[in-house]
mmCIF file of C-alpha atoms in Angstrom:
data_model
loop_
_atom_site.group_PDB
_atom_site.id
_atom_site.type_symbol
_atom_site.label_atom_id
_atom_site.label_comp_id
_atom_site.label_asym_id
_atom_site.label_seq_id
_atom_site.Cartn_x
_atom_site.Cartn_y
_atom_site.Cartn_z
ATOM 1 C CA ALA A 1 -23.752 -16.166 44.209
ATOM 2 C CA GLN A 2 -27.300 -16.748 45.513
ATOM 3 C CA SER A 3 -27.865 -19.589 48.086
ATOM 4 C CA VAL A 4 -30.680 -20.916 50.200
ATOM 5 C CA THR A 5 -30.810 -22.714 53.077
ATOM 6 C CA GLN A 6 -33.447 -24.693 54.438
ATOM 7 C CA PRO A 7 -32.264 -26.160 58.054
ATOM 8 C CA ASP A 8 -34.643 -28.419 58.888
ATOM 9 C CA ILE A 9 -35.358 -31.448 56.658
ATOM 10 C CA HIS A 10 -37.989 -33.041 58.268
ATOM 11 C CA ILE A 11 -40.344 -31.653 60.409
ATOM 12 C CA THR A 12 -43.335 -33.514 62.287
ATOM 13 C CA VAL A 13 -46.272 -31.423 63.753
ATOM 14 C CA SER A 14 -49.749 -32.270 65.261
ATOM 15 C CA GLU A 15 -52.762 -31.525 62.964
ATOM 16 C CA GLY A 16 -54.153 -28.211 64.194
ATOM 17 C CA ALA A 17 -50.938 -26.756 65.358
ATOM 18 C CA SER A 18 -48.942 -24.014 64.274
ATOM 19 C CA LEU A 19 -46.091 -24.058 61.658
ATOM 20 C CA GLU A 20 -43.016 -22.701 60.765
ATOM 21 C CA LEU A 21 -40.272 -23.498 57.983
ATOM 22 C CA ARG A 22 -37.288 -21.809 58.176
ATOM 23 C CA CYS A 23 -35.256 -20.380 55.321
ATOM 24 C CA ASN A 24 -32.036 -18.383 55.261
ATOM 25 C CA TYR A 25 -30.968 -16.693 51.647
ATOM 26 C CA SER A 26 -27.182 -15.625 50.864
ATOM 27 C CA TYR A 27 -27.190 -12.748 48.339
ATOM 28 C CA GLY A 28 -25.736 -9.398 48.081
ATOM 29 C CA ALA A 29 -28.771 -7.218 46.577
ATOM 30 C CA THR A 30 -32.689 -7.448 46.824
ATOM 31 C CA PRO A 31 -33.662 -10.979 46.821
ATOM 32 C CA TYR A 32 -36.876 -12.226 45.128
ATOM 33 C CA LEU A 33 -38.168 -15.116 47.690
ATOM 34 C CA PHE A 34 -40.506 -17.563 46.573
ATOM 35 C CA TRP A 35 -42.041 -20.880 48.339
ATOM 36 C CA TYR A 36 -42.955 -23.742 46.492
ATOM 37 C CA VAL A 37 -44.928 -26.824 48.040
ATOM 38 C CA GLN A 38 -44.570 -30.236 46.334
ATOM 39 C CA SER A 39 -46.816 -32.910 46.827
ATOM 40 C CA PRO A 40 -45.920 -36.503 46.095
ATOM 41 C CA GLY A 41 -45.498 -36.933 42.058
ATOM 42 C CA GLN A 42 -46.074 -33.564 41.869
ATOM 43 C CA GLY A 43 -44.586 -30.470 40.142
ATOM 44 C CA LEU A 44 -44.073 -27.505 42.377
ATOM 45 C CA GLN A 45 -46.829 -25.010 43.321
ATOM 46 C CA LEU A 46 -46.417 -21.681 44.099
ATOM 47 C CA LEU A 47 -47.401 -20.837 47.504
ATOM 48 C CA LEU A 48 -46.356 -17.253 47.937
ATOM 49 C CA LYS A 49 -43.593 -14.743 46.636
ATOM 50 C CA TYR A 50 -41.630 -11.624 48.106
ATOM 51 C CA PHE A 51 -40.471 -8.844 45.355
ATOM 52 C CA SER A 52 -40.960 -5.768 47.267
ATOM 53 C CA GLY A 53 -42.918 -3.555 49.571
ATOM 54 C CA ASP A 54 -44.885 -5.295 52.812
ATOM 55 C CA THR A 55 -42.267 -7.573 54.438
ATOM 56 C CA LEU A 56 -45.329 -9.836 55.604
ATOM 57 C CA VAL A 57 -46.730 -11.690 52.232
ATOM 58 C CA GLN A 58 -49.969 -13.733 52.172
ATOM 59 C CA GLY A 59 -50.266 -16.834 50.159
ATOM 60 C CA ILE A 60 -52.616 -19.541 49.198
ATOM 61 C CA LYS A 61 -53.801 -22.155 51.434
ATOM 62 C CA GLY A 62 -53.897 -19.771 54.535
ATOM 63 C CA PHE A 63 -49.710 -19.522 54.360
ATOM 64 C CA GLU A 64 -47.909 -16.588 54.923
ATOM 65 C CA ALA A 65 -44.301 -15.313 55.121
ATOM 66 C CA GLU A 66 -42.362 -12.785 56.374
ATOM 67 C CA PHE A 67 -38.970 -11.338 55.007
ATOM 68 C CA LYS A 68 -36.268 -10.523 57.222
ATOM 69 C CA ARG A 69 -33.566 -8.534 55.654
ATOM 70 C CA SER A 70 -31.861 -8.312 59.137
ATOM 71 C CA GLN A 71 -31.672 -11.696 59.285
ATOM 72 C CA SER A 72 -31.518 -12.988 55.696
ATOM 73 C CA SER A 73 -34.684 -14.989 55.816
ATOM 74 C CA PHE A 74 -37.780 -15.950 54.722
ATOM 75 C CA ASN A 75 -40.077 -18.127 56.852
ATOM 76 C CA LEU A 76 -43.075 -19.698 55.993
ATOM 77 C CA ARG A 77 -45.668 -19.918 58.884
ATOM 78 C CA LYS A 78 -49.194 -21.083 59.258
ATOM 79 C CA PRO A 79 -51.160 -20.658 62.251
ATOM 80 C CA SER A 80 -53.321 -24.087 62.053
ATOM 81 C CA VAL A 81 -51.757 -27.399 59.962
ATOM 82 C CA HIS A 82 -54.298 -29.617 57.998
ATOM 83 C CA TRP A 83 -53.396 -33.116 57.154
ATOM 84 C CA SER A 84 -53.279 -32.189 53.560
ATOM 85 C CA ASP A 85 -50.414 -29.800 54.389
ATOM 86 C CA ALA A 86 -48.247 -32.898 54.522
ATOM 87 C CA ALA A 87 -45.536 -32.171 51.728
ATOM 88 C CA GLU A 88 -42.344 -30.913 50.428
ATOM 89 C CA TYR A 89 -41.593 -27.321 51.006
ATOM 90 C CA PHE A 90 -39.035 -25.161 48.958
ATOM 91 C CA CYS A 91 -37.446 -21.950 49.622
ATOM 92 C CA ALA A 92 -36.249 -20.363 46.136
ATOM 93 C CA VAL A 93 -34.629 -17.412 45.266
ATOM 94 C CA GLY A 94 -34.069 -15.216 42.385
ATOM 95 C CA ARG A 95 -32.208 -12.021 41.454
ATOM 96 C CA ARG A 96 -35.088 -10.947 39.110
ATOM 97 C CA PRO A 97 -38.429 -11.773 39.290
ATOM 98 C CA GLY A 98 -38.541 -13.522 35.934
ATOM 99 C CA TYR A 99 -34.836 -15.137 36.323
ATOM 100 C CA ALA A 100 -33.915 -18.988 37.338
ATOM 101 C CA LEU A 101 -34.022 -20.115 40.932
ATOM 102 C CA ASN A 102 -31.878 -21.293 43.010
ATOM 103 C CA PHE A 103 -33.932 -23.588 45.477
ATOM 104 C CA GLY A 104 -33.066 -25.124 49.140
ATOM 105 C CA LYS A 105 -32.916 -28.928 49.608
ATOM 106 C CA GLY A 106 -36.202 -28.516 50.946
ATOM 107 C CA THR A 107 -38.141 -29.297 54.183
ATOM 108 C CA SER A 108 -40.101 -32.530 54.174
ATOM 109 C CA LEU A 109 -43.616 -31.910 56.377
ATOM 110 C CA LEU A 110 -45.425 -34.983 58.365
ATOM 111 C CA VAL A 111 -48.686 -34.119 59.940
ATOM 112 C CA THR A 112 -50.005 -36.282 62.443
ATOM 113 C CA PRO A 113 -53.388 -36.646 63.631
ATOM 114 C CA ASP B 1 -56.337 -23.621 34.442
ATOM 115 C CA ALA B 2 -53.190 -23.526 31.992
ATOM 116 C CA ARG B 3 -50.883 -26.277 32.668
ATOM 117 C CA VAL B 4 -47.423 -27.299 31.895
ATOM 118 C CA THR B 5 -47.295 -30.586 30.196
ATOM 119 C CA GLN B 6 -44.546 -32.817 30.294
ATOM 120 C CA THR B 7 -44.444 -36.150 28.583
ATOM 121 C CA PRO B 8 -43.465 -38.725 29.271
ATOM 122 C CA ARG B 9 -44.323 -38.870 32.973
ATOM 123 C CA HIS B 10 -42.049 -42.097 33.709
ATOM 124 C CA LYS B 11 -39.494 -43.336 31.607
ATOM 125 C CA VAL B 12 -37.492 -46.623 32.080
ATOM 126 C CA THR B 13 -34.108 -47.576 30.001
ATOM 127 C CA GLU B 14 -31.253 -49.058 29.832
ATOM 128 C CA MET B 15 -28.097 -46.931 29.618
ATOM 129 C CA GLY B 16 -26.582 -45.917 26.761
ATOM 130 C CA GLN B 17 -30.250 -45.917 25.149
ATOM 131 C CA GLU B 18 -31.202 -42.311 23.922
ATOM 132 C CA VAL B 19 -34.003 -40.256 26.032
ATOM 133 C CA THR B 20 -35.985 -37.386 24.941
ATOM 134 C CA MET B 21 -38.110 -35.693 27.313
ATOM 135 C CA ARG B 22 -40.984 -33.289 26.239
ATOM 136 C CA CYS B 23 -42.404 -30.409 27.425
ATOM 137 C CA GLN B 24 -45.352 -28.058 26.238
ATOM 138 C CA PRO B 25 -45.234 -24.768 28.190
ATOM 139 C CA ILE B 26 -48.124 -22.628 28.948
ATOM 140 C CA LEU B 27 -49.723 -20.676 25.821
ATOM 141 C CA GLY B 28 -47.869 -17.260 25.375
ATOM 142 C CA HIS B 29 -45.238 -18.204 28.297
ATOM 143 C CA ASN B 30 -41.973 -16.632 26.475
ATOM 144 C CA THR B 31 -39.576 -18.354 28.940
ATOM 145 C CA VAL B 32 -38.998 -22.051 29.833
ATOM 146 C CA PHE B 33 -36.379 -23.759 32.167
ATOM 147 C CA TRP B 34 -35.529 -27.064 33.148
ATOM 148 C CA TYR B 35 -34.621 -28.502 36.289
ATOM 149 C CA ARG B 36 -33.734 -32.014 37.710
ATOM 150 C CA GLN B 37 -34.438 -32.980 41.249
ATOM 151 C CA THR B 38 -32.323 -35.735 42.878
ATOM 152 C CA MET B 39 -32.321 -36.657 47.021
ATOM 153 C CA MET B 40 -28.439 -36.100 46.635
ATOM 154 C CA GLN B 41 -28.318 -32.365 45.105
ATOM 155 C CA GLY B 42 -32.280 -31.513 45.325
ATOM 156 C CA LEU B 43 -33.296 -29.081 42.518
ATOM 157 C CA GLU B 44 -31.283 -27.866 40.028
ATOM 158 C CA LEU B 45 -31.389 -25.371 37.091
ATOM 159 C CA LEU B 46 -30.416 -27.651 33.606
ATOM 160 C CA ALA B 47 -31.045 -24.930 31.273
ATOM 161 C CA TYR B 48 -33.285 -22.089 30.238
ATOM 162 C CA PHE B 49 -34.717 -20.320 27.112
ATOM 163 C CA ARG B 50 -36.043 -17.214 26.836
ATOM 164 C CA ASN B 51 -38.436 -16.925 23.339
ATOM 165 C CA ARG B 52 -36.629 -20.271 21.934
ATOM 166 C CA ALA B 53 -33.045 -18.578 22.290
ATOM 167 C CA PRO B 54 -31.170 -20.183 25.387
ATOM 168 C CA LEU B 55 -29.921 -18.319 27.928
ATOM 169 C CA ASP B 56 -28.289 -20.129 30.253
ATOM 170 C CA ASP B 57 -27.202 -24.221 30.135
ATOM 171 C CA SER B 58 -24.169 -23.979 32.316
ATOM 172 C CA GLY B 59 -25.882 -26.789 34.275
ATOM 173 C CA MET B 60 -26.336 -29.325 31.866
ATOM 174 C CA PRO B 61 -23.617 -31.642 31.084
ATOM 175 C CA LYS B 62 -22.934 -30.769 27.461
ATOM 176 C CA ASP B 63 -21.543 -34.174 26.349
ATOM 177 C CA ARG B 64 -24.663 -36.266 26.736
ATOM 178 C CA PHE B 65 -27.742 -33.319 26.883
ATOM 179 C CA SER B 66 -28.882 -30.972 24.697
ATOM 180 C CA ALA B 67 -32.230 -29.148 25.044
ATOM 181 C CA GLU B 68 -33.747 -27.061 22.216
ATOM 182 C CA MET B 69 -37.366 -25.329 21.777
ATOM 183 C CA PRO B 70 -38.205 -26.363 17.810
ATOM 184 C CA ASP B 71 -40.952 -24.073 18.679
ATOM 185 C CA ALA B 72 -43.110 -21.815 21.147
ATOM 186 C CA THR B 73 -45.009 -24.917 22.328
ATOM 187 C CA LEU B 74 -42.464 -27.576 22.993
ATOM 188 C CA ALA B 75 -38.806 -27.758 24.388
ATOM 189 C CA THR B 76 -37.041 -30.754 24.551
ATOM 190 C CA LEU B 77 -34.129 -32.297 26.628
ATOM 191 C CA LYS B 78 -32.466 -35.031 25.226
ATOM 192 C CA ILE B 79 -29.762 -37.229 27.207
ATOM 193 C CA GLN B 80 -27.337 -39.243 24.693
ATOM 194 C CA PRO B 81 -25.951 -41.401 25.878
ATOM 195 C CA SER B 82 -27.898 -42.087 29.079
ATOM 196 C CA GLU B 83 -26.384 -43.415 32.268
ATOM 197 C CA PRO B 84 -27.693 -44.574 35.532
ATOM 198 C CA ARG B 85 -26.583 -41.546 37.317
ATOM 199 C CA ASP B 86 -28.842 -39.477 35.301
ATOM 200 C CA SER B 87 -32.090 -41.338 37.084
ATOM 201 C CA ALA B 88 -33.949 -37.951 38.228
ATOM 202 C CA VAL B 89 -37.165 -36.245 38.331
ATOM 203 C CA TYR B 90 -36.537 -33.917 35.267
ATOM 204 C CA PHE B 91 -38.953 -30.796 35.467
ATOM 205 C CA CYS B 92 -40.044 -28.289 32.996
ATOM 206 C CA ALA B 93 -41.340 -24.723 34.124
ATOM 207 C CA SER B 94 -42.541 -21.519 31.963
ATOM 208 C CA ARG B 95 -43.395 -18.047 32.970
ATOM 209 C CA ASP B 96 -44.586 -15.072 31.146
ATOM 210 C CA GLY B 97 -42.262 -11.928 31.542
ATOM 211 C CA GLU B 98 -41.546 -11.585 35.165
ATOM 212 C CA GLN B 99 -44.446 -13.498 36.516
ATOM 213 C CA PRO B 100 -43.273 -16.461 38.865
ATOM 214 C CA GLN B 101 -42.754 -19.913 37.193
ATOM 215 C CA HIS B 102 -45.303 -22.644 36.579
ATOM 216 C CA PHE B 103 -43.780 -26.542 36.744
ATOM 217 C CA GLY B 104 -45.144 -29.073 35.056
ATOM 218 C CA ASP B 105 -45.524 -32.669 36.881
ATOM 219 C CA GLY B 106 -42.268 -33.894 35.678
ATOM 220 C CA THR B 107 -40.465 -36.939 33.969
ATOM 221 C CA ARG B 108 -39.477 -39.347 36.566
ATOM 222 C CA LEU B 109 -36.628 -40.873 34.396
ATOM 223 C CA SER B 110 -34.392 -44.587 35.603
ATOM 224 C CA ILE B 111 -31.498 -45.918 33.864
ATOM 225 C CA LEU B 112 -30.661 -49.507 34.550
#
């Protein structure tokens, strides 16, 4: 069965600092990996996805993520965080691109001035 | 931008009452998902449909929950009778083919 672990429940970073959110997955075959962001009272918005090919994927809002098969990880990064990035971030895995997703429990990002 | 529309956005009712949540998927999307989000469990898949046919509803308590797609533009999730433990945010998502899912803004349900 697929599963996703986001080890950090909360992360606080200063505005302008770099960010890395961790995601580890458990799945026997090639995973299809996603990062979503959720602002308060809103639904989930797709930041980026990995299906195959280049292991470094670029997303919206300046985010990128790197797929590392040897570490079963798909960490999300941003070089310089903006206050508007404060939100809940979810990593998700699917066994095929269009199938239902298993989500991690989320990481809440707080950005300080 | 095309959006998944969920109604109502908020619902407060007493336990034992029937609750119906509605979802209008993005036009042309053939797969619709229902998720439930709670603090304790996070995001859980309840059910999903492809071309209006249920594919998987194993995450849904069968005795009180039911999900249907009366037509391609409407998906419903019903709870009868509702219980306080059903309090959560319920999300609908839709997708086309193998594209990623698009989420609605959710229905925040409180059962008193």
